[in-house]
Structures are given as structure tokens and as C-alpha cells.
Short mmCIF file of C-alpha atoms in Angstrom, two decimals:
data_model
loop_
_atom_site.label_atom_id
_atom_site.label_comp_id
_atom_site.label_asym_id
_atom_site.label_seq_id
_atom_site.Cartn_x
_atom_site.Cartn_y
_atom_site.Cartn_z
CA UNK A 22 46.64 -12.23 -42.29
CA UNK A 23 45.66 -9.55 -40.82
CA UNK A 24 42.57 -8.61 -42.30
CA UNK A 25 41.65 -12.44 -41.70
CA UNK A 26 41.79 -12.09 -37.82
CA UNK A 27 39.47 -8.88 -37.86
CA UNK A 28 36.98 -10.96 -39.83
CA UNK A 29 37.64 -14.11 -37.70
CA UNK A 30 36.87 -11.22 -34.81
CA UNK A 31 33.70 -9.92 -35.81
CA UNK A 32 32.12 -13.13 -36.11
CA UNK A 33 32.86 -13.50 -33.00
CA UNK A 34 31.54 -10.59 -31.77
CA UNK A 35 28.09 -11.02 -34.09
CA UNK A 36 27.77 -14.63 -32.43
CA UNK A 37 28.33 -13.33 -29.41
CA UNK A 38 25.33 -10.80 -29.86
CA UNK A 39 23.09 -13.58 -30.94
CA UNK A 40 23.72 -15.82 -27.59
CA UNK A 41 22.72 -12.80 -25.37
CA UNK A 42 19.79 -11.63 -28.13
CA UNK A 43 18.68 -15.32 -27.84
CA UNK A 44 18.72 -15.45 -24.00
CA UNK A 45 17.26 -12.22 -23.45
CA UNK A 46 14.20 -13.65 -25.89
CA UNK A 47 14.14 -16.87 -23.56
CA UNK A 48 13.75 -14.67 -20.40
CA UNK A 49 10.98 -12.75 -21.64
CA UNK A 50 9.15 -15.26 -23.30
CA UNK A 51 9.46 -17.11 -19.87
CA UNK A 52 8.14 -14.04 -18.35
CA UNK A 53 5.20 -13.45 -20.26
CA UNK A 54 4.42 -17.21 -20.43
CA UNK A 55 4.76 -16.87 -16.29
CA UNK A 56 2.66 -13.48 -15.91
CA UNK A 57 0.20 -15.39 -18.44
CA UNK A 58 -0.14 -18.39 -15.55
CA UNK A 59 -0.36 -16.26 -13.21
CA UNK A 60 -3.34 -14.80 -14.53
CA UNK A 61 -4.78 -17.40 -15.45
CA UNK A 62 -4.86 -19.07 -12.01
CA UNK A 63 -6.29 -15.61 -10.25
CA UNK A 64 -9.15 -15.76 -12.87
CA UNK A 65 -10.29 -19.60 -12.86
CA UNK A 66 -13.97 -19.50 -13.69
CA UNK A 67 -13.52 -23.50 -13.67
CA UNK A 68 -14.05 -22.64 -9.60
CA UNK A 69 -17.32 -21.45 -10.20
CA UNK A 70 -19.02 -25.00 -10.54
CA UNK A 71 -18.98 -25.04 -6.96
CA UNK A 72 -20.58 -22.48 -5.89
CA UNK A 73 -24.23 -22.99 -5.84
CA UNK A 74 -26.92 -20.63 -5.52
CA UNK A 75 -26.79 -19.78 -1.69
CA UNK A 76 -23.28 -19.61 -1.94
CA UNK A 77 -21.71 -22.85 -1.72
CA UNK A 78 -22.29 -25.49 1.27
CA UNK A 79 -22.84 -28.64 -0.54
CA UNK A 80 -21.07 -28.35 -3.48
CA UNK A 81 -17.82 -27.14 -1.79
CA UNK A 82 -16.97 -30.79 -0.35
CA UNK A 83 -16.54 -31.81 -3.63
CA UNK A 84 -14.14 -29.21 -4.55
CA UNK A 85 -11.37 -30.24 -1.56
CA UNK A 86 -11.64 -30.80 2.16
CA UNK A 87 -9.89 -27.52 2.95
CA UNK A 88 -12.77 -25.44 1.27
CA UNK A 89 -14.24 -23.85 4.18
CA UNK A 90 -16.78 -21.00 2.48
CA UNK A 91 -17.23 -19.04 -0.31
CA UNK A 92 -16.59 -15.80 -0.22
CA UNK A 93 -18.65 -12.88 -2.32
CA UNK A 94 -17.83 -9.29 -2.36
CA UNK A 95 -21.02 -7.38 -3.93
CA UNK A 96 -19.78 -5.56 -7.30
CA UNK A 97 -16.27 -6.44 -7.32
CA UNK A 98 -14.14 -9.74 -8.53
CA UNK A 99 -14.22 -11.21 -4.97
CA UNK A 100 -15.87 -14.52 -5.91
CA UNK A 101 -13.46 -17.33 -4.46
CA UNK A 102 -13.70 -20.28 -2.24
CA UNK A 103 -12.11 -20.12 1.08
CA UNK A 104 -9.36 -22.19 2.01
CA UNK A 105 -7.71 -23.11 5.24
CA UNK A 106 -4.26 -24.76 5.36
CA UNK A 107 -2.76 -26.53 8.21
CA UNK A 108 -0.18 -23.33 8.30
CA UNK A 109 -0.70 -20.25 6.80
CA UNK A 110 2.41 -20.80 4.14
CA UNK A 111 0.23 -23.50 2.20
CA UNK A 112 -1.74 -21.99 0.24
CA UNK A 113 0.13 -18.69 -0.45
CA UNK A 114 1.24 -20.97 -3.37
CA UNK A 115 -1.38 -23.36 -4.33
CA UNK A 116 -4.82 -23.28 -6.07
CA UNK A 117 -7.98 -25.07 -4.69
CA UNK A 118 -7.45 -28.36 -6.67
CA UNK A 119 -4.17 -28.50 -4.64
CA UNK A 120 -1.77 -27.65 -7.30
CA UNK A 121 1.20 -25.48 -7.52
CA UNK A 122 0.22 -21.52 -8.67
CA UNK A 123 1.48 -18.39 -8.22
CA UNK A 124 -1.96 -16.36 -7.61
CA UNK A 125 -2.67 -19.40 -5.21
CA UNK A 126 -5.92 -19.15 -3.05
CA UNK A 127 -7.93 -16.94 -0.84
CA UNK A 128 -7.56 -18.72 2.69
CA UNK A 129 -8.37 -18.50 6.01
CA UNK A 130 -5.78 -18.16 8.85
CA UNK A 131 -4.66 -21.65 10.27
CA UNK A 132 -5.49 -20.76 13.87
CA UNK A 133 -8.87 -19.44 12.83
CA UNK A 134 -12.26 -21.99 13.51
CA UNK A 135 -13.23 -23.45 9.71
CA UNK A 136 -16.85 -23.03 11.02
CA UNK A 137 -16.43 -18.97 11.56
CA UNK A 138 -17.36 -19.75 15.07
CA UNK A 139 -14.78 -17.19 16.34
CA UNK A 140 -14.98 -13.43 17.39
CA UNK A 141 -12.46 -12.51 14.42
CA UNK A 142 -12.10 -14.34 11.36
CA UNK A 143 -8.98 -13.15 9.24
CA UNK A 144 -8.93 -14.52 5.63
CA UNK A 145 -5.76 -13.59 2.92
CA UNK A 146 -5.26 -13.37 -0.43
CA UNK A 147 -2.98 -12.19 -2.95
CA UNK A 148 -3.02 -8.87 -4.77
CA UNK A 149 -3.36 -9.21 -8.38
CA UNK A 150 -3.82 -7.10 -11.42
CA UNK A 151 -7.35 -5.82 -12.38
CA UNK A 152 -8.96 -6.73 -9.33
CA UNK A 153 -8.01 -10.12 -9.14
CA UNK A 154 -8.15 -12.09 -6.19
CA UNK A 155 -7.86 -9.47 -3.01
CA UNK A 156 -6.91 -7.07 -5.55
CA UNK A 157 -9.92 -4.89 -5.20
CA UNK A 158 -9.21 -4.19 -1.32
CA UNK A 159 -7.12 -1.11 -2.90
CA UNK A 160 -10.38 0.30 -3.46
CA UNK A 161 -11.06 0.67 0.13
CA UNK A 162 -9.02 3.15 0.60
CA UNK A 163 -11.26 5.55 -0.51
CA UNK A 164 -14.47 6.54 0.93
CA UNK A 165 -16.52 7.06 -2.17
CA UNK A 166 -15.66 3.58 -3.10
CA UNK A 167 -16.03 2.38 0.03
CA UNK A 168 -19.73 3.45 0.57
CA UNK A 169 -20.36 1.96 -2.47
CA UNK A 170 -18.79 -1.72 -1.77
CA UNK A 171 -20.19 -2.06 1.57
CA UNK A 172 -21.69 -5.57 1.30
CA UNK A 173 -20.87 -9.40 0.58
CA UNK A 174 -21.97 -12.72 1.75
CA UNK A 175 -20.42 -15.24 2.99
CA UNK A 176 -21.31 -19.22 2.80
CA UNK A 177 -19.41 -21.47 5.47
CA UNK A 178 -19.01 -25.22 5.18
CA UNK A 179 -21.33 -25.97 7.91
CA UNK A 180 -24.75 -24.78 6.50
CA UNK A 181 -24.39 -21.06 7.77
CA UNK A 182 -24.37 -17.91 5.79
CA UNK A 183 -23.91 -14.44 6.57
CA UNK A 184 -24.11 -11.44 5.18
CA UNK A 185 -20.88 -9.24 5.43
CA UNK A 186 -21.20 -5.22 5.76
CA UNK A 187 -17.99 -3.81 5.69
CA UNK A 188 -17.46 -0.36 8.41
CA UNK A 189 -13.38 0.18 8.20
CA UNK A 190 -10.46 0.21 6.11
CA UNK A 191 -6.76 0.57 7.02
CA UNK A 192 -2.81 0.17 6.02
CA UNK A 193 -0.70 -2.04 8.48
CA UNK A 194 2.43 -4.15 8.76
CA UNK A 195 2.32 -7.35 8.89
CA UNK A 196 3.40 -8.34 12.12
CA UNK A 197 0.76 -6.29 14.10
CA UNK A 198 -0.98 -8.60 17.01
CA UNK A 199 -3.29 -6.65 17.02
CA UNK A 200 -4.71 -7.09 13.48
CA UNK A 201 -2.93 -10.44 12.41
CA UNK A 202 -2.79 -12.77 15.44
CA UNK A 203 -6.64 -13.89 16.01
CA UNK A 204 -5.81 -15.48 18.95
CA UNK A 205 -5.01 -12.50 20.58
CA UNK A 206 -8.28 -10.59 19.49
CA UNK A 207 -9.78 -8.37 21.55
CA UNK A 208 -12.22 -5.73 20.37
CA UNK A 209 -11.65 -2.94 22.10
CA UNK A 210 -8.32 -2.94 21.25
CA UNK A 211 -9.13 -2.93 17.72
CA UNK A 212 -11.72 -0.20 17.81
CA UNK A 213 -8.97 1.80 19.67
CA UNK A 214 -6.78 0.64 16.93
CA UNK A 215 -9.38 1.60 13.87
CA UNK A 216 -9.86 4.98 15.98
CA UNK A 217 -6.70 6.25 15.11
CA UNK A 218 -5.07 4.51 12.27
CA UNK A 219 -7.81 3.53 10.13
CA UNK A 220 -8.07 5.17 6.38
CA UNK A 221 -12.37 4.62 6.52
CA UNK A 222 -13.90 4.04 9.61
CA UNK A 223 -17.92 3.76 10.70
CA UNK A 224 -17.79 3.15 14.40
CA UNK A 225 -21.35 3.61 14.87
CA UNK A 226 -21.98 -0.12 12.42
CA UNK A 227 -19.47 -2.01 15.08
CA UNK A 228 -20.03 -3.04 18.31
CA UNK A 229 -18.52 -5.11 21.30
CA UNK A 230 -19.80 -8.51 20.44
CA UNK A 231 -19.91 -7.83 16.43
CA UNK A 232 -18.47 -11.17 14.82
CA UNK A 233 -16.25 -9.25 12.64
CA UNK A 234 -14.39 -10.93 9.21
CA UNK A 235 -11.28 -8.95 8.12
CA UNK A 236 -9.76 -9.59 4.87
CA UNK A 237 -5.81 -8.55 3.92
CA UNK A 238 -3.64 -8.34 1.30
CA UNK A 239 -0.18 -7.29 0.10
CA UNK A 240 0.88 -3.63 -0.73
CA UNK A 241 4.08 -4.52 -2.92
CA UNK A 242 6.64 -6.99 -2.92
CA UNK A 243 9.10 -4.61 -1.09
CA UNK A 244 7.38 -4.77 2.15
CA UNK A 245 5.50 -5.96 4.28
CA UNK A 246 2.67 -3.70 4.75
CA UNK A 247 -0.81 -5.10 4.38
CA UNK A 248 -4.44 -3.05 3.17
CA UNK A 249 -7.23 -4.78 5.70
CA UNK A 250 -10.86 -4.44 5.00
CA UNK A 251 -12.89 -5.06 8.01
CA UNK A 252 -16.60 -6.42 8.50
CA UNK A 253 -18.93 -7.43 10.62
CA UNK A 254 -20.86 -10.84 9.71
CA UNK A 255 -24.62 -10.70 10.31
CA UNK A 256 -26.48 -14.71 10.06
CA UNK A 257 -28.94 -14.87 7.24
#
């Protein structure tokens, strides 16, 4: 009898091992199947199709009406339409077609003009493996890097494109007016600001009056500090 119940035991112990072996399988399989979408939505050539050769003006409409530009960055994976949400929340989480995804979109803050009309444009994106999305903005950090990633363009909805040459790089939180609130621009205060927080900085290629484009992205998950790549925008 006694020999019986140990027995009875450890097959209950050895089917106890398989539940958890078999639910630690399902958890990483959904993991990899999740980091795999994930991926996959930060590198959608399918987007490509409408961009055109100047960029995309034309062909954008028939992507969505909240494609406001295309956005290039010379020599890295920047190569994304532009979205702009009603709030800035909308597309943190959804792709240009308008569907759920993770990597969701490069877009342009709510309270910004869609026509780049304004002093300060800020656009967003996530920070993804590889370069992905607004991944390469870690890049800016460094000058050597820097000097060598100076340049984009930049193709707006209403028939306008400009060239973008970048002059200043820098680390900030997330609720800084001074970086993140284009309503509140000024450009002073920003030069002031670049003057002593900035990681790269090229004061001489920035002046009062510059329409300037800045571009953000995440550091990490654990907080909320954000690397900004600034740039002036120059009409081709």
C-alpha cells in the first residue's frame, strides 16, 4: 500500500512538471511569435508603394488621410510615412493602414500643422531593434556619426519638400515644454536649451527664424526619457 501511494505520488509530481513545462513553452512561443510581429510591422516594405520618386505627395492620399509626409533620413532605415492622429496616443499603437501593431507609426504631434507650416514640427516614433523605425536616433549621440547622418528630406502632403540638415542632438524627459509642447515654442529658448544640455550641437547651422523639425524617441521602457534629433528644414 505503501509503495502504491509513492507511485500514485510521483505521477503526480511528473504531471505536474509537464503542465508548467507546457505553459512555459506557450509563453515563449507567444513571445517569439509577438517579437516576430513586432518586427515585422517596424520593417513593412509593403509601405514603400507610396512613396514616389520626390518623396511622396500624390501617392500618399491613397495610403490614408492621416499620411501627412514622408519622411527620409539619408543612410539610415528612416524611410516611413508620417502620420498625424487626432491625439498623440493613436498611433503609438497602430500602423498606416489603420490596424492594430506594436511598432505602430512614425507620427506627427496632434497640435502640430499637417502642412509643416509651423516654426517647430515635432514628429515620434518608436525605438526598435536594428535601426528600425526611430531606432537609429541612438546614433546621434555621437559626433562621428552625427557628421556623417546630417541630411534627409522631407515630402509634405501639400506639394512641398524640404530638405532636412540636422545641427543638434540631446537626452530629455518627456515632459519638457520646452522640447515637447510645440505650442509653446520659442527659439531662443531652445538654443539656450541646446547650449547647455545638448549631446551634439552646431549653433552656427541654426538661426532665429530656422523652421526647425525635431524627431524623438524612447530610451527604455523604464522611463521616460526621450533621444531628440533636431533639424532645420530648408524648401527644395
Amino acid at each position: 500500500m505503501l509503495r502504491r501511494i509513492i507511485i500514485i505520488g510521483h505521477k503526480t509530481i511528473d504531471c505536474t512538471a509537464a503542465i508548467v513545462s507546457l505553459i512555459m513553452f506557450l509563453i515563449c512561443l507567444y513571445a517569439m511569435i509577438d517579437a516576430y510581429n513586432v518586427y515585422e510591422g517596424a520593417n513593412d516594405t509593403s509601405l514603400l508603394k507610396y512613396k514616389s520618386e520626390k518623396g511622396a505627395v500624390e501617392t500618399l492620399r491613397e495610403l490614408s488621410a492621416d499620411a501627412v509626409a514622408w519622411i527620409t533620413v539619408d543612410n539610415t532605415r528612416i524611410d516611413y510615412p508620417v502620420m498625424q492622429g487626432k491625439t498623440n496616443g493613436e498611433y503609438l499603437n497602430k500602423n498606416p493602414y489603420g490596424e492594430f501593431s506594436l511598432s505602430g507609426s512614425i507620427f506627427l504631434d496632434s497640435r502640430n500643422n499637417k502642412g509643416f507650416e509651423d516654426e517647430y514640427s515635432m514628429i515620434y516614433g518608436h525605438h526598435m531593434e536594428h535601426g528600425a523605425m526611430f531606432g537609429s536616433l541612438d546614433g546621434y549621440s555621437d559626433k562621428d556619426y552625427f557628421d556623417s547622418h546630417k541630411t534627409g528630406i522631407l515630402s509634405v502632403i501639400n506639394q512641398k519638400e524640404y530638405s532636412i540638415s540636422f545641427f543638434a542632438s540631446c537626452k530629455a524627459m518627456a515632459n519638457d515644454d520646452v522640447i515637447f509642447d510645440p505650442s509653446l515654442y520659442e527659439d531662443q529658448a531652445l538654443f539656450d536649451y541646446l547650449q547647455k544640455k545638448a549631446l551634439v550641437y552646431y549653433p552656427q547651422e541654426v538661426s532665429a527664424g530656422s523652421k526647425i523639425i525635431a524627431l524623438s524617441t524612447c530610451q527604455s521602457a523604464e522611463n521616460n526619457e526621450r533621444m531628440v534629433v533636431f533639424g532645420t528644414l530648408l524648401q527644395k
